[in-house]
Amino acid sequence: MLRFILIITTILLLGNACQKEQSPITPVIKNPVDTTDTLKDIIELGKCSCLKNDKFWAPKANAAYHPDRKDVFLMDVGLTDANFRTVTFLASDIPAKKGKYNVEYYKTWDAVNFIPQMAVFVAQDYDQLIGTYRIDTTRTDHFIEVVSFDSISGTVQGRFQFFTKEKNVTGPNSWDLDPKINLTEGKFHLKLQ
């Protein structure tokens, strides 16, 4: 028995002595993707994506010029889930030219002042408005950026970030609504209608 313990101890000691010295693990630091390079697309044409409360969200998106003018446009971005609940992000009064713009409290589509306005609306069964989210006016890091605008092809690319304050519940089916909806790392590439 003593011989057996001696053999096992010797094997363990030799095995430990024969290990190759390992170098410490060096973390790989990835450079952030530069989405301001207009030579490449931010995202595929006809697409929009962002993080909605830190979860990837790729809703359907449309963009259209103002009915009476071609120097501003709006984006209508939304998705309906399996419970027929539709979350729609609306950004209006966006200047149709390159630039990074601050965002103001949502008013109406009629009032053009070239300062983008953003809001999020939640509807149940496509027609019952059950929640409205407006910008958190205590924050100053909201923006929408037009990275490229092509008036000939009628395409626009850009980025956005939007933080809301507590929801304004407007309907009886408002159970399970998010207290806030924050849209970050947003990007879009759309054809203006």
PDB file of C-alpha atoms in Angstrom:
ATOM      1  CA  MET A   1       0.000   0.000   0.000  1.00  0.00           C
ATOM      2  CA  LEU A   2       2.820   2.361   0.871  1.00  0.00           C
ATOM      3  CA  ARG A   3       4.362   1.613  -2.496  1.00  0.00           C
ATOM      4  CA  PHE A   4       1.112   2.536  -4.258  1.00  0.00           C
ATOM      5  CA  ILE A   5       0.905   5.924  -2.427  1.00  0.00           C
ATOM      6  CA  LEU A   6       4.573   6.586  -3.245  1.00  0.00           C
ATOM      7  CA  ILE A   7       3.984   5.878  -6.970  1.00  0.00           C
ATOM      8  CA  ILE A   8       0.894   8.145  -7.118  1.00  0.00           C
ATOM      9  CA  THR A   9       2.722  10.983  -5.326  1.00  0.00           C
ATOM     10  CA  THR A  10       5.687  10.680  -7.715  1.00  0.00           C
ATOM     11  CA  ILE A  11       3.391  10.790 -10.766  1.00  0.00           C
ATOM     12  CA  LEU A  12       1.590  13.875  -9.460  1.00  0.00           C
ATOM     13  CA  LEU A  13       4.868  15.674  -8.698  1.00  0.00           C
ATOM     14  CA  LEU A  14       6.345  14.824 -12.111  1.00  0.00           C
ATOM     15  CA  GLY A  15       3.138  15.853 -13.868  1.00  0.00           C
ATOM     16  CA  ASN A  16       3.137  19.186 -12.067  1.00  0.00           C
ATOM     17  CA  ALA A  17       6.833  19.803 -12.861  1.00  0.00           C
ATOM     18  CA  CYS A  18       6.357  19.038 -16.550  1.00  0.00           C
ATOM     19  CA  GLN A  19       3.665  21.625 -17.148  1.00  0.00           C
ATOM     20  CA  LYS A  20       4.498  24.276 -19.697  1.00  0.00           C
ATOM     21  CA  GLU A  21       4.608  27.797 -18.376  1.00  0.00           C
ATOM     22  CA  GLN A  22       1.532  29.630 -19.636  1.00  0.00           C
ATOM     23  CA  SER A  23       1.507  33.283 -20.508  1.00  0.00           C
ATOM     24  CA  PRO A  24      -1.227  35.415 -18.959  1.00  0.00           C
ATOM     25  CA  ILE A  25      -4.319  35.907 -21.096  1.00  0.00           C
ATOM     26  CA  THR A  26      -4.268  39.253 -22.827  1.00  0.00           C
ATOM     27  CA  PRO A  27      -7.746  40.627 -23.557  1.00  0.00           C
ATOM     28  CA  VAL A  28      -8.466  41.498 -27.170  1.00  0.00           C
ATOM     29  CA  ILE A  29      -9.727  45.053 -27.376  1.00  0.00           C
ATOM     30  CA  LYS A  30     -11.912  45.682 -30.399  1.00  0.00           C
ATOM     31  CA  ASN A  31     -12.089  49.158 -31.817  1.00  0.00           C
ATOM     32  CA  PRO A  32     -15.648  50.502 -32.021  1.00  0.00           C
ATOM     33  CA  VAL A  33     -17.196  50.466 -35.475  1.00  0.00           C
ATOM     34  CA  ASP A  34     -16.998  53.893 -37.058  1.00  0.00           C
ATOM     35  CA  THR A  35     -20.465  54.540 -38.440  1.00  0.00           C
ATOM     36  CA  THR A  36     -19.618  58.005 -39.693  1.00  0.00           C
ATOM     37  CA  ASP A  37     -17.728  56.780 -42.767  1.00  0.00           C
ATOM     38  CA  THR A  38     -20.100  57.680 -45.591  1.00  0.00           C
ATOM     39  CA  LEU A  39     -18.213  55.483 -48.079  1.00  0.00           C
ATOM     40  CA  LYS A  40     -19.833  52.435 -46.512  1.00  0.00           C
ATOM     41  CA  ASP A  41     -23.408  51.894 -45.469  1.00  0.00           C
ATOM     42  CA  ILE A  42     -24.285  52.082 -41.791  1.00  0.00           C
ATOM     43  CA  ILE A  43     -26.929  49.411 -42.325  1.00  0.00           C
ATOM     44  CA  GLU A  44     -28.593  47.761 -45.313  1.00  0.00           C
ATOM     45  CA  LEU A  45     -31.027  49.940 -47.302  1.00  0.00           C
ATOM     46  CA  GLY A  46     -34.578  49.659 -45.970  1.00  0.00           C
ATOM     47  CA  LYS A  47     -33.464  48.668 -42.457  1.00  0.00           C
ATOM     48  CA  CYS A  48     -33.412  50.184 -39.004  1.00  0.00           C
ATOM     49  CA  SER A  49     -32.078  48.709 -35.779  1.00  0.00           C
ATOM     50  CA  CYS A  50     -31.266  49.784 -32.252  1.00  0.00           C
ATOM     51  CA  LEU A  51     -31.096  48.572 -28.690  1.00  0.00           C
ATOM     52  CA  LYS A  52     -34.509  48.932 -27.027  1.00  0.00           C
ATOM     53  CA  ASN A  53     -33.852  48.903 -23.290  1.00  0.00           C
ATOM     54  CA  ASP A  54     -30.509  47.183 -24.028  1.00  0.00           C
ATOM     55  CA  LYS A  55     -32.053  44.408 -26.185  1.00  0.00           C
ATOM     56  CA  PHE A  56     -31.582  44.226 -29.951  1.00  0.00           C
ATOM     57  CA  TRP A  57     -34.636  45.546 -31.820  1.00  0.00           C
ATOM     58  CA  ALA A  58     -35.031  45.530 -35.607  1.00  0.00           C
ATOM     59  CA  PRO A  59     -38.418  47.065 -36.362  1.00  0.00           C
ATOM     60  CA  LYS A  60     -39.912  47.905 -39.740  1.00  0.00           C
ATOM     61  CA  ALA A  61     -39.118  51.461 -40.752  1.00  0.00           C
ATOM     62  CA  ASN A  62     -40.403  54.058 -43.188  1.00  0.00           C
ATOM     63  CA  ALA A  63     -39.295  57.589 -43.946  1.00  0.00           C
ATOM     64  CA  ALA A  64     -41.204  60.311 -45.753  1.00  0.00           C
ATOM     65  CA  TYR A  65     -40.764  63.927 -46.707  1.00  0.00           C
ATOM     66  CA  HIS A  66     -43.035  66.499 -45.104  1.00  0.00           C
ATOM     67  CA  PRO A  67     -46.210  66.735 -47.253  1.00  0.00           C
ATOM     68  CA  ASP A  68     -45.496  70.355 -48.235  1.00  0.00           C
ATOM     69  CA  ARG A  69     -41.697  70.467 -48.396  1.00  0.00           C
ATOM     70  CA  LYS A  70     -38.564  68.447 -49.169  1.00  0.00           C
ATOM     71  CA  ASP A  71     -36.185  69.942 -46.600  1.00  0.00           C
ATOM     72  CA  VAL A  72     -37.481  67.891 -43.627  1.00  0.00           C
ATOM     73  CA  PHE A  73     -38.585  64.300 -43.194  1.00  0.00           C
ATOM     74  CA  LEU A  74     -40.023  61.935 -40.621  1.00  0.00           C
ATOM     75  CA  MET A  75     -39.302  58.348 -39.607  1.00  0.00           C
ATOM     76  CA  ASP A  76     -41.973  55.910 -38.512  1.00  0.00           C
ATOM     77  CA  VAL A  77     -40.427  52.825 -36.910  1.00  0.00           C
ATOM     78  CA  GLY A  78     -42.480  50.059 -35.345  1.00  0.00           C
ATOM     79  CA  LEU A  79     -43.027  46.396 -34.620  1.00  0.00           C
ATOM     80  CA  THR A  80     -46.067  44.346 -33.580  1.00  0.00           C
ATOM     81  CA  ASP A  81     -45.521  41.401 -31.232  1.00  0.00           C
ATOM     82  CA  ALA A  82     -47.430  38.111 -30.918  1.00  0.00           C
ATOM     83  CA  ASN A  83     -49.915  39.738 -28.499  1.00  0.00           C
ATOM     84  CA  PHE A  84     -50.869  42.361 -31.135  1.00  0.00           C
ATOM     85  CA  ARG A  85     -49.083  45.069 -29.206  1.00  0.00           C
ATOM     86  CA  THR A  86     -47.383  47.589 -31.483  1.00  0.00           C
ATOM     87  CA  VAL A  87     -44.482  49.767 -30.317  1.00  0.00           C
ATOM     88  CA  THR A  88     -43.935  52.714 -32.666  1.00  0.00           C
ATOM     89  CA  PHE A  89     -41.067  55.185 -32.499  1.00  0.00           C
ATOM     90  CA  LEU A  90     -41.803  58.412 -34.355  1.00  0.00           C
ATOM     91  CA  ALA A  91     -39.200  61.031 -35.186  1.00  0.00           C
ATOM     92  CA  SER A  92     -40.336  64.084 -37.120  1.00  0.00           C
ATOM     93  CA  ASP A  93     -38.978  67.434 -38.283  1.00  0.00           C
ATOM     94  CA  ILE A  94     -35.583  65.937 -39.172  1.00  0.00           C
ATOM     95  CA  PRO A  95     -33.584  68.244 -41.475  1.00  0.00           C
ATOM     96  CA  ALA A  96     -32.851  66.612 -44.843  1.00  0.00           C
ATOM     97  CA  LYS A  97     -29.127  67.382 -44.697  1.00  0.00           C
ATOM     98  CA  LYS A  98     -26.039  66.022 -42.967  1.00  0.00           C
ATOM     99  CA  GLY A  99     -25.663  66.964 -39.348  1.00  0.00           C
ATOM    100  CA  LYS A 100     -26.161  65.914 -35.746  1.00  0.00           C
ATOM    101  CA  TYR A 101     -29.285  67.371 -34.179  1.00  0.00           C
ATOM    102  CA  ASN A 102     -30.577  67.729 -30.643  1.00  0.00           C
ATOM    103  CA  VAL A 103     -34.082  66.492 -29.986  1.00  0.00           C
ATOM    104  CA  GLU A 104     -37.023  68.291 -28.430  1.00  0.00           C
ATOM    105  CA  TYR A 105     -40.314  67.280 -26.842  1.00  0.00           C
ATOM    106  CA  TYR A 106     -42.770  65.880 -29.421  1.00  0.00           C
ATOM    107  CA  LYS A 107     -45.383  68.404 -30.592  1.00  0.00           C
ATOM    108  CA  THR A 108     -47.041  67.844 -33.947  1.00  0.00           C
ATOM    109  CA  TRP A 109     -45.905  67.079 -37.474  1.00  0.00           C
ATOM    110  CA  ASP A 110     -47.307  70.422 -38.661  1.00  0.00           C
ATOM    111  CA  ALA A 111     -44.898  72.618 -36.705  1.00  0.00           C
ATOM    112  CA  VAL A 112     -41.657  72.686 -38.738  1.00  0.00           C
ATOM    113  CA  ASN A 113     -38.745  74.302 -36.900  1.00  0.00           C
ATOM    114  CA  PHE A 114     -35.921  71.941 -38.030  1.00  0.00           C
ATOM    115  CA  ILE A 115     -35.444  70.567 -34.516  1.00  0.00           C
ATOM    116  CA  PRO A 116     -36.235  66.834 -34.505  1.00  0.00           C
ATOM    117  CA  GLN A 117     -38.996  65.658 -32.204  1.00  0.00           C
ATOM    118  CA  MET A 118     -39.240  62.072 -30.936  1.00  0.00           C
ATOM    119  CA  ALA A 119     -41.848  60.015 -29.102  1.00  0.00           C
ATOM    120  CA  VAL A 120     -42.793  56.355 -28.611  1.00  0.00           C
ATOM    121  CA  PHE A 121     -46.392  55.151 -28.814  1.00  0.00           C
ATOM    122  CA  VAL A 122     -47.783  51.750 -27.815  1.00  0.00           C
ATOM    123  CA  ALA A 123     -51.048  50.450 -29.283  1.00  0.00           C
ATOM    124  CA  GLN A 124     -53.040  47.296 -28.592  1.00  0.00           C
ATOM    125  CA  ASP A 125     -54.815  45.483 -31.451  1.00  0.00           C
ATOM    126  CA  TYR A 126     -53.501  48.081 -33.932  1.00  0.00           C
ATOM    127  CA  ASP A 127     -55.947  50.827 -32.897  1.00  0.00           C
ATOM    128  CA  GLN A 128     -56.056  51.307 -29.102  1.00  0.00           C
ATOM    129  CA  LEU A 129     -53.407  53.739 -27.855  1.00  0.00           C
ATOM    130  CA  ILE A 130     -52.374  52.390 -24.440  1.00  0.00           C
ATOM    131  CA  GLY A 131     -49.110  54.203 -23.751  1.00  0.00           C
ATOM    132  CA  THR A 132     -47.156  57.280 -24.757  1.00  0.00           C
ATOM    133  CA  TYR A 133     -43.483  57.853 -23.970  1.00  0.00           C
ATOM    134  CA  ARG A 134     -41.881  61.281 -24.420  1.00  0.00           C
ATOM    135  CA  ILE A 135     -38.276  62.385 -24.061  1.00  0.00           C
ATOM    136  CA  ASP A 136     -36.721  62.771 -20.671  1.00  0.00           C
ATOM    137  CA  THR A 137     -36.091  66.518 -20.710  1.00  0.00           C
ATOM    138  CA  THR A 138     -33.617  66.250 -17.815  1.00  0.00           C
ATOM    139  CA  ARG A 139     -31.148  64.520 -20.168  1.00  0.00           C
ATOM    140  CA  THR A 140     -29.082  66.209 -22.858  1.00  0.00           C
ATOM    141  CA  ASP A 141     -27.762  63.145 -24.707  1.00  0.00           C
ATOM    142  CA  HIS A 142     -30.673  62.616 -27.113  1.00  0.00           C
ATOM    143  CA  PHE A 143     -29.763  63.032 -30.774  1.00  0.00           C
ATOM    144  CA  ILE A 144     -30.535  62.122 -34.316  1.00  0.00           C
ATOM    145  CA  GLU A 145     -27.706  62.310 -36.826  1.00  0.00           C
ATOM    146  CA  VAL A 146     -28.073  62.387 -40.590  1.00  0.00           C
ATOM    147  CA  VAL A 147     -24.823  60.775 -41.719  1.00  0.00           C
ATOM    148  CA  SER A 148     -25.642  60.889 -45.430  1.00  0.00           C
ATOM    149  CA  PHE A 149     -28.467  62.281 -47.516  1.00  0.00           C
ATOM    150  CA  ASP A 150     -28.840  61.750 -51.265  1.00  0.00           C
ATOM    151  CA  SER A 151     -31.536  63.978 -52.736  1.00  0.00           C
ATOM    152  CA  ILE A 152     -31.297  62.300 -56.158  1.00  0.00           C
ATOM    153  CA  SER A 153     -31.883  58.730 -54.980  1.00  0.00           C
ATOM    154  CA  GLY A 154     -33.981  59.939 -52.037  1.00  0.00           C
ATOM    155  CA  THR A 155     -32.047  57.907 -49.468  1.00  0.00           C
ATOM    156  CA  VAL A 156     -30.961  58.867 -45.979  1.00  0.00           C
ATOM    157  CA  GLN A 157     -28.668  57.168 -43.454  1.00  0.00           C
ATOM    158  CA  GLY A 158     -28.237  58.050 -39.846  1.00  0.00           C
ATOM    159  CA  ARG A 159     -27.972  57.250 -36.168  1.00  0.00           C
ATOM    160  CA  PHE A 160     -30.088  58.088 -33.129  1.00  0.00           C
ATOM    161  CA  GLN A 161     -30.347  57.858 -29.365  1.00  0.00           C
ATOM    162  CA  PHE A 162     -33.462  58.576 -27.339  1.00  0.00           C
ATOM    163  CA  PHE A 163     -34.333  58.266 -23.633  1.00  0.00           C
ATOM    164  CA  THR A 164     -37.863  58.539 -22.242  1.00  0.00           C
ATOM    165  CA  LYS A 165     -39.325  59.551 -18.936  1.00  0.00           C
ATOM    166  CA  GLU A 166     -41.987  57.440 -17.206  1.00  0.00           C
ATOM    167  CA  LYS A 167     -44.815  56.370 -19.497  1.00  0.00           C
ATOM    168  CA  ASN A 168     -48.109  58.188 -19.704  1.00  0.00           C
ATOM    169  CA  VAL A 169     -50.632  55.351 -19.596  1.00  0.00           C
ATOM    170  CA  THR A 170     -53.629  56.182 -21.742  1.00  0.00           C
ATOM    171  CA  GLY A 171     -55.522  52.916 -22.043  1.00  0.00           C
ATOM    172  CA  PRO A 172     -57.024  50.065 -20.038  1.00  0.00           C
ATOM    173  CA  ASN A 173     -54.763  47.345 -21.537  1.00  0.00           C
ATOM    174  CA  SER A 174     -51.507  48.913 -20.352  1.00  0.00           C
ATOM    175  CA  TRP A 175     -50.374  45.931 -18.235  1.00  0.00           C
ATOM    176  CA  ASP A 176     -46.785  44.881 -18.671  1.00  0.00           C
ATOM    177  CA  LEU A 177     -45.650  48.079 -20.404  1.00  0.00           C
ATOM    178  CA  ASP A 178     -42.032  49.061 -19.851  1.00  0.00           C
ATOM    179  CA  PRO A 179     -41.689  51.890 -17.312  1.00  0.00           C
ATOM    180  CA  LYS A 180     -39.331  53.639 -19.752  1.00  0.00           C
ATOM    181  CA  ILE A 181     -38.225  52.942 -23.303  1.00  0.00           C
ATOM    182  CA  ASN A 182     -34.662  53.871 -24.180  1.00  0.00           C
ATOM    183  CA  LEU A 183     -33.456  53.494 -27.752  1.00  0.00           C
ATOM    184  CA  THR A 184     -29.664  53.466 -28.083  1.00  0.00           C
ATOM    185  CA  GLU A 185     -27.134  52.595 -30.800  1.00  0.00           C
ATOM    186  CA  GLY A 186     -29.844  53.312 -33.369  1.00  0.00           C
ATOM    187  CA  LYS A 187     -29.062  53.276 -37.071  1.00  0.00           C
ATOM    188  CA  PHE A 188     -31.173  53.577 -40.194  1.00  0.00           C
ATOM    189  CA  HIS A 189     -30.840  53.576 -43.993  1.00  0.00           C
ATOM    190  CA  LEU A 190     -34.128  54.425 -45.636  1.00  0.00           C
ATOM    191  CA  LYS A 191     -35.677  55.494 -48.918  1.00  0.00           C
ATOM    192  CA  LEU A 192     -37.743  58.655 -48.517  1.00  0.00           C
ATOM    193  CA  GLN A 193     -41.295  58.415 -49.877  1.00  0.00           C
TER     194      GLN A 193
END
